[in-house]
Amino acid sequence: MKYSFKNDYSEGCHPKILEALSQTNLDQQIGYGLDEYCISATDKILKLCNSSISTVHFVSGGTQANLILISAFLRPHESVISATTGHIFTNETGAIEATGHKIHSVETDDGKLKQSHIQSVLDLHQNKPHQLKQKLVYISNSTEIGTNYSKDELISLSNFCKEKKLYLMLDGARLGHALTAENNDLTLADIAKYTDAFYLGGTKNGALIGEAIIINNQDLQDEFGFHIKQKGGMLAKGRLLGIQFDVLMENNLYFDLAKHANFEAMKIKKVFSDNGFEFLSETFTNQIFPVLNQNQIDQLSESFDFYVWKKIDEEFSAIRLITSWATPENVTDQFCEAISGLKK
Amino acid sequence: MKYSFKNDYSEGCHPKILEALSQTNLDQQIGYGLDEYCISATDKILKLCNSSISTVHFVSGGTQANLILISAFLRPHESVISATTGHIFTNETGAIEATGHKIHSVETDDGKLKQSHIQSVLDLHQNKPHQLKQKLVYISNSTEIGTNYSKDELISLSNFCKEKKLYLMLDGARLGHALTAENNDLTLADIAKYTDAFYLGGTKNGALIGEAIIINNQDLQDEFGFHIKQKGGMLAKGRLLGIQFDVLMENNLYFDLAKHANFEAMKIKKVFSDNGFEFLSETFTNQIFPVLNQNQIDQLSESFDFYVWKKIDEEFSAIRLITSWATPENVTDQFCEAISGLKK
Amino acid sequence: MKYSFKNDYSEGCHPKILEALSQTNLDQQIGYGLDEYCISATDKILKLCNSSISTVHFVSGGTQANLILISAFLRPHESVISATTGHIFTNETGAIEATGHKIHSVETDDGKLKQSHIQSVLDLHQNKPHQLKQKLVYISNSTEIGTNYSKDELISLSNFCKEKKLYLMLDGARLGHALTAENNDLTLADIAKYTDAFYLGGTKNGALIGEAIIINNQDLQDEFGFHIKQKGGMLAKGRLLGIQFDVLMENNLYFDLAKHANFEAMKIKKVFSDNGFEFLSETFTNQIFPVLNQNQIDQLSESFDFYVWKKIDEEFSAIRLITSWATPENVTDQFCEAISGLKK
Amino acid sequence: MKYSFKNDYSEGCHPKILEALSQTNLDQQIGYGLDEYCISATDKILKLCNSSISTVHFVSGGTQANLILISAFLRPHESVISATTGHIFTNETGAIEATGHKIHSVETDDGKLKQSHIQSVLDLHQNKPHQLKQKLVYISNSTEIGTNYSKDELISLSNFCKEKKLYLMLDGARLGHALTAENNDLTLADIAKYTDAFYLGGTKNGALIGEAIIINNQDLQDEFGFHIKQKGGMLAKGRLLGIQFDVLMENNLYFDLAKHANFEAMKIKKVFSDNGFEFLSETFTNQIFPVLNQNQIDQLSESFDFYVWKKIDEEFSAIRLITSWATPENVTDQFCEAISGLKK
């Protein structure tokens, strides 16, 4: 079978998680997230967030996290601002709208929202109450196209949102990859400080399932459990989520796994670069988008799986390559060789 | 720590599941339920259902299964009929109403819906279109109070629903326990034949998470994946669900686990019975509701955990005891001894 | 054609409204409720409410008022308590559930909610967050079965709701009839003082359409216009609503019309009473429910239209008779004669 | 007071409507749209539609019509395609999303959707079920910026939608103006033939309130009354809507009123044109968008009210002028003189 660079959720989970599941398997625990592993994982996360006021909740996946957070935070007449590349806007089957809320989308160059983008949406919606009240800004870090926010960018955005009375929510399905990218200057504590809420993705960074929601704005913490339950996100065996994050947050494992993924991606990026290939966007995380001609795509496809992402012109297309915590170094090496050997 | 008879989701999962997770851990698989384990589990389930036309989908939990099924099946003006004890009516934080649908509730003696219950709801809603159109009947087997349906009861209900153009949906969070109860005369194939849709509960019968949804009515199968995704129920690593059901459906494991739970419950029931205790309702599954006085409750509570379920009078209350696939025989034995030794 | 006592919305509107519509017809006005008639009607209503802090909004009908108020006031996990006879529970096609909120219903003797009813619902929902948070109590005055609240009853209910942090909302589709009933001791100012929000029904008391929403709780007033617009309740020609309430609130017309309806009903009630008939419930408003045998129902039906409301036994049924602002005195007199002439 | 060209709902209604309301005022009628006036108006509309299979329903306003139609027609995972100028996309406070459905928007030159616009949305949503299923195309005629569809355009669009299994729904808030525009070649029968559903606007063409919904696709007619009631759109005194449309559909009144509005707009357009002004878009209905400099805008504003619609550059802006059934000829003449007299 061909090795797949299609995504970062092709394998199971980090072996330490399996070990922990085995070791704790027959302990009786209270259900619904009140078990001791959830409590321990919460403590570790809050320590890393350097926050004593944030609250932590564990849910199964990203779409679930997004729809629960947004529907819990907004009143019926309040809406969301997102980049057109935002996961909630394009790849969640209208999950947010299904809870009653419109998403206003803005085109960006690099998947990152800036103040000007948000202001442009506000400007277009001055005719109240015939137009919605914008109330929440949704960003992803790393973004859906692999880019990541700098500390300056996040602080500016955060200040702007506060000024405009907008909540800032960060989709961290790949936050580990963002925070360990070579160009990153943000910490988890910064994320907790400058957002109203965010989540730390497990599914794409070594867990079987699971995202850890962190709510920093105290006004938004109230009665959040009701929303998780109502939307079908409260697992009877919450321990499954607690144990995983308890392992991932121990000894920097979460960040080490992400760093590995980034490192493998950067190795591949360098080979493409050295061989004169261009990229759809410059990324430092575990997603890269090199531009190849059809002949080259066919050659690489013989031994490796990946998505053809975007047609550039009649001859060229960008492909998407994603590495993960599980990508073996030797496979990356083989892939790099294959790249170096590509014929026109 | 005291042993808990509070519920059947206090432990992790059956060891064979952990084994399978380990063995398959680094296989690369396609996401979102298209992996080979989901396919294999689906085959096994359909074989047991003796159905070639049903479709199978895996989701994380019961509330999620209920809300996805009901919101996918109903148009906005269609409503649900449930017993007042129905899980969707009392214990899911309004999850069904949150998708826009009313649940009409009916009082029952034993948690089981009969034709007369349904007819009484239909009779009360003749003033169309000022009153809703009832369209789906929700039942649980075993019920939330431990009772289970006979084949005759299910067939009658099924025929009545067909006649009235009502869908019949069965919540099978504890279907394993129902189908292995000593008074049971139903098979999984019967369930598939006489319902429009149902689910087979994993969470309460040896899985870490997971319910297998089976849709038998071909009119309702169309485009179901959209609904799973939109409601946040589609796991990127669908393999986690596939692997578990693949193991549980192998060599009768699923039913053996349920049978064990029932067996332990019946042992406890017999001891209560032999010692002259009465029960809130007569049950043959893994839930029993003996009636004790406060003094006896206090005595049992010293070494065991359980819920006090319902006050009967000033002196007596019914307690709820739930056994599971993981209940150790020796613990049951100790508990039985404690019962026999109860003082007035 | 037979005269109909089926309801109080069989005719058009009070002639003074038609006059006002004609006189103002070609005045140009701003749309969406910002016209000068809405402003004038608002002033008159607030004066009668003896409230300087309440806000007033006009919408088309009762179901619309109910669904806008409730969905604007509640967060997704909050629910409503209503009598089983409540209009929102039985006769609005699931309008409230369609906005995502469950209604908990309680059986009452007379359609009126008391503290004990509410407490019984609260008692049944202690298992948070698996059960909803009750947040709003819905009452109707006069009720759907013609009864009305006393001042003591309303104050008790209001105090209880405040203590339990529940909003108290009053459906006043027939509030005029309640406030002019011979047994009434409430004023419009009392209603404004003891409820968080209510509405004053126009449709059933002389208007073509229209209910005036009054929000007394300042926490609930914020941004209400968005909700009216989003739910399709904001008329471009809001003047149609403003003009009607401006006329109805002038010179006590609204209350005079309701008083007339009540008076005609009480005349009929007296004749039934004098002739030894019983009633389903004792009412002092424009709805009465005398109990007749089938033969008597047939006799009355020859010349008059009305609903057979409820079967009492094989021989007897209660009928519902509704009078209105438009019921001609001479028709009532003819009807009374017919009653007196009824044969067994 | 200055005469306002701000919109076409500044006045009350055509005097013949007031007459009919007076004449019928005390007739007793059945409620909820089953009165004889609704029946008569339905007959007249269906005759003009040349359709024996369409069904007709009357509701209060455009936002209400849009949200009821779309939520009744779509399943939860189905979405809508609209121009960015579409009323549902920009000016209805998220009413459609509040019922759970996403609107995909497309930029157009002239407010009119073409096949290529729709195809571009379909192309972007191939990743099922992670992306929504597009199911309904929403167009307006005349559009929100005054343009109107030709017969060729509508037929092409209709064929394309059929081929792609998309419903075609037409917002006819200003359909009268479109069908009487000098460049129009469509009839009401064409609209009924080539759309699945549409509505005929009363509010902006001489009624106090009211839009007549016409459903042509028989698959979509089923149980529509439930949706009207559930969304708060069913008036107890449905006669108010029936009477108005009965009058408007008599003797071509509806079209004569629209023709008058168009005629007055075209007079103004010609004067602007003759004086060398340009327009934002070329329109033949009752909305025109001439481009003036600030000085000219100030001059006109002294005696007339209108909206400044869009800034063109530092010096110039387009204004929006709307005429109506009620615009007096002599006011138009005064306005034309004022235009001719504009100084640079």
PDB file of N, CA, C and O in Angstrom, chain A residues 3 11 45 49 59 66 108 111 114 147-148 175-176 217 285 317-318 320 344:
ATOM      1  N   TYR A   3       2.104   4.949   0.947  1.00  0.00           N
ATOM      2  CA  TYR A   3       2.047   5.790   2.145  1.00  0.00           C
ATOM      3  C   TYR A   3       1.236   7.041   1.824  1.00  0.00           C
ATOM      4  O   TYR A   3       1.386   7.651   0.761  1.00  0.00           O
ATOM      5  N   GLU A  11      -3.660   7.467  11.238  1.00  0.00           N
ATOM      6  CA  GLU A  11      -3.272   6.404  12.154  1.00  0.00           C
ATOM      7  C   GLU A  11      -4.121   6.462  13.425  1.00  0.00           C
ATOM      8  O   GLU A  11      -4.967   7.334  13.577  1.00  0.00           O
ATOM      9  N   ILE A  45      -3.465  21.457  31.664  1.00  0.00           N
ATOM     10  CA  ILE A  45      -3.741  22.441  30.608  1.00  0.00           C
ATOM     11  C   ILE A  45      -3.751  23.849  31.176  1.00  0.00           C
ATOM     12  O   ILE A  45      -3.153  24.773  30.617  1.00  0.00           O
ATOM     13  N   CYS A  49      -1.550  27.068  30.304  1.00  0.00           N
ATOM     14  CA  CYS A  49      -2.223  28.300  29.877  1.00  0.00           C
ATOM     15  C   CYS A  49      -1.896  29.454  30.815  1.00  0.00           C
ATOM     16  O   CYS A  49      -2.257  30.601  30.552  1.00  0.00           O
ATOM     17  N   VAL A  59     -14.336  17.508  24.344  1.00  0.00           N
ATOM     18  CA  VAL A  59     -15.338  16.973  23.415  1.00  0.00           C
ATOM     19  C   VAL A  59     -14.634  16.142  22.344  1.00  0.00           C
ATOM     20  O   VAL A  59     -13.407  16.080  22.292  1.00  0.00           O
ATOM     21  N   ASN A  66     -16.731  23.494  17.583  1.00  0.00           N
ATOM     22  CA  ASN A  66     -17.132  24.763  16.968  1.00  0.00           C
ATOM     23  C   ASN A  66     -18.613  25.044  17.168  1.00  0.00           C
ATOM     24  O   ASN A  66     -19.007  26.152  17.542  1.00  0.00           O
ATOM     25  N   THR A 108      -9.220  36.263   2.159  1.00  0.00           N
ATOM     26  CA  THR A 108      -7.913  36.675   2.667  1.00  0.00           C
ATOM     27  C   THR A 108      -6.842  36.115   1.739  1.00  0.00           C
ATOM     28  O   THR A 108      -7.106  35.211   0.960  1.00  0.00           O
ATOM     29  N   GLY A 111      -5.318  33.066   4.630  1.00  0.00           N
ATOM     30  CA  GLY A 111      -6.135  32.349   5.600  1.00  0.00           C
ATOM     31  C   GLY A 111      -6.211  33.008   6.963  1.00  0.00           C
ATOM     32  O   GLY A 111      -6.892  32.515   7.864  1.00  0.00           O
ATOM     33  N   LYS A 114      -7.395  39.787   9.456  1.00  0.00           N
ATOM     34  CA  LYS A 114      -6.810  41.012  10.012  1.00  0.00           C
ATOM     35  C   LYS A 114      -7.930  42.000  10.334  1.00  0.00           C
ATOM     36  O   LYS A 114      -9.069  41.788   9.927  1.00  0.00           O
ATOM     37  N   THR A 147      -0.864  28.245   7.335  1.00  0.00           N
ATOM     38  CA  THR A 147      -0.185  29.435   7.864  1.00  0.00           C
ATOM     39  C   THR A 147      -0.451  29.567   9.363  1.00  0.00           C
ATOM     40  O   THR A 147      -1.339  28.918   9.907  1.00  0.00           O
ATOM     41  N   ASN A 148       0.356  30.423  10.016  1.00  0.00           N
ATOM     42  CA  ASN A 148       0.141  30.609  11.451  1.00  0.00           C
ATOM     43  C   ASN A 148       0.289  32.069  11.862  1.00  0.00           C
ATOM     44  O   ASN A 148       0.933  32.862  11.174  1.00  0.00           O
ATOM     45  N   LEU A 175      -3.412  23.465  16.694  1.00  0.00           N
ATOM     46  CA  LEU A 175      -2.712  24.496  17.472  1.00  0.00           C
ATOM     47  C   LEU A 175      -1.306  24.042  17.867  1.00  0.00           C
ATOM     48  O   LEU A 175      -0.375  24.842  17.910  1.00  0.00           O
ATOM     49  N   GLY A 176      -1.155  22.739  18.136  1.00  0.00           N
ATOM     50  CA  GLY A 176       0.173  22.221  18.448  1.00  0.00           C
ATOM     51  C   GLY A 176       1.149  22.541  17.325  1.00  0.00           C
ATOM     52  O   GLY A 176       2.287  22.982  17.577  1.00  0.00           O
ATOM     53  N   ASN A 217     -12.875  33.794  28.793  1.00  0.00           N
ATOM     54  CA  ASN A 217     -13.760  34.891  29.168  1.00  0.00           C
ATOM     55  C   ASN A 217     -14.765  34.374  30.195  1.00  0.00           C
ATOM     56  O   ASN A 217     -15.594  33.517  29.889  1.00  0.00           O
ATOM     57  N   THR A 285       4.219  24.955   9.138  1.00  0.00           N
ATOM     58  CA  THR A 285       3.584  23.915   9.949  1.00  0.00           C
ATOM     59  C   THR A 285       3.554  22.601   9.166  1.00  0.00           C
ATOM     60  O   THR A 285       4.338  22.422   8.231  1.00  0.00           O
ATOM     61  N   SER A 317      -0.536  22.329 -10.943  1.00  0.00           N
ATOM     62  CA  SER A 317      -1.470  22.299  -9.804  1.00  0.00           C
ATOM     63  C   SER A 317      -0.683  22.298  -8.499  1.00  0.00           C
ATOM     64  O   SER A 317       0.454  21.811  -8.448  1.00  0.00           O
ATOM     65  N   ALA A 318      -1.303  22.843  -7.471  1.00  0.00           N
ATOM     66  CA  ALA A 318      -0.713  22.710  -6.129  1.00  0.00           C
ATOM     67  C   ALA A 318      -1.224  21.410  -5.523  1.00  0.00           C
ATOM     68  O   ALA A 318      -2.399  21.071  -5.679  1.00  0.00           O
ATOM     69  N   ARG A 320      -1.441  19.084  -1.831  1.00  0.00           N
ATOM     70  CA  ARG A 320      -1.346  19.290  -0.390  1.00  0.00           C
ATOM     71  C   ARG A 320      -0.681  18.078   0.242  1.00  0.00           C
ATOM     72  O   ARG A 320      -1.096  16.949   0.016  1.00  0.00           O
ATOM     73  N   LYS A 344      10.888  16.484 -15.418  1.00  0.00           N
ATOM     74  CA  LYS A 344       9.949  17.476 -15.927  1.00  0.00           C
ATOM     75  C   LYS A 344       8.832  16.760 -16.675  1.00  0.00           C
ATOM     76  O   LYS A 344       7.712  17.122 -16.702  1.00  0.00           O
TER      77      LYS A 344
END
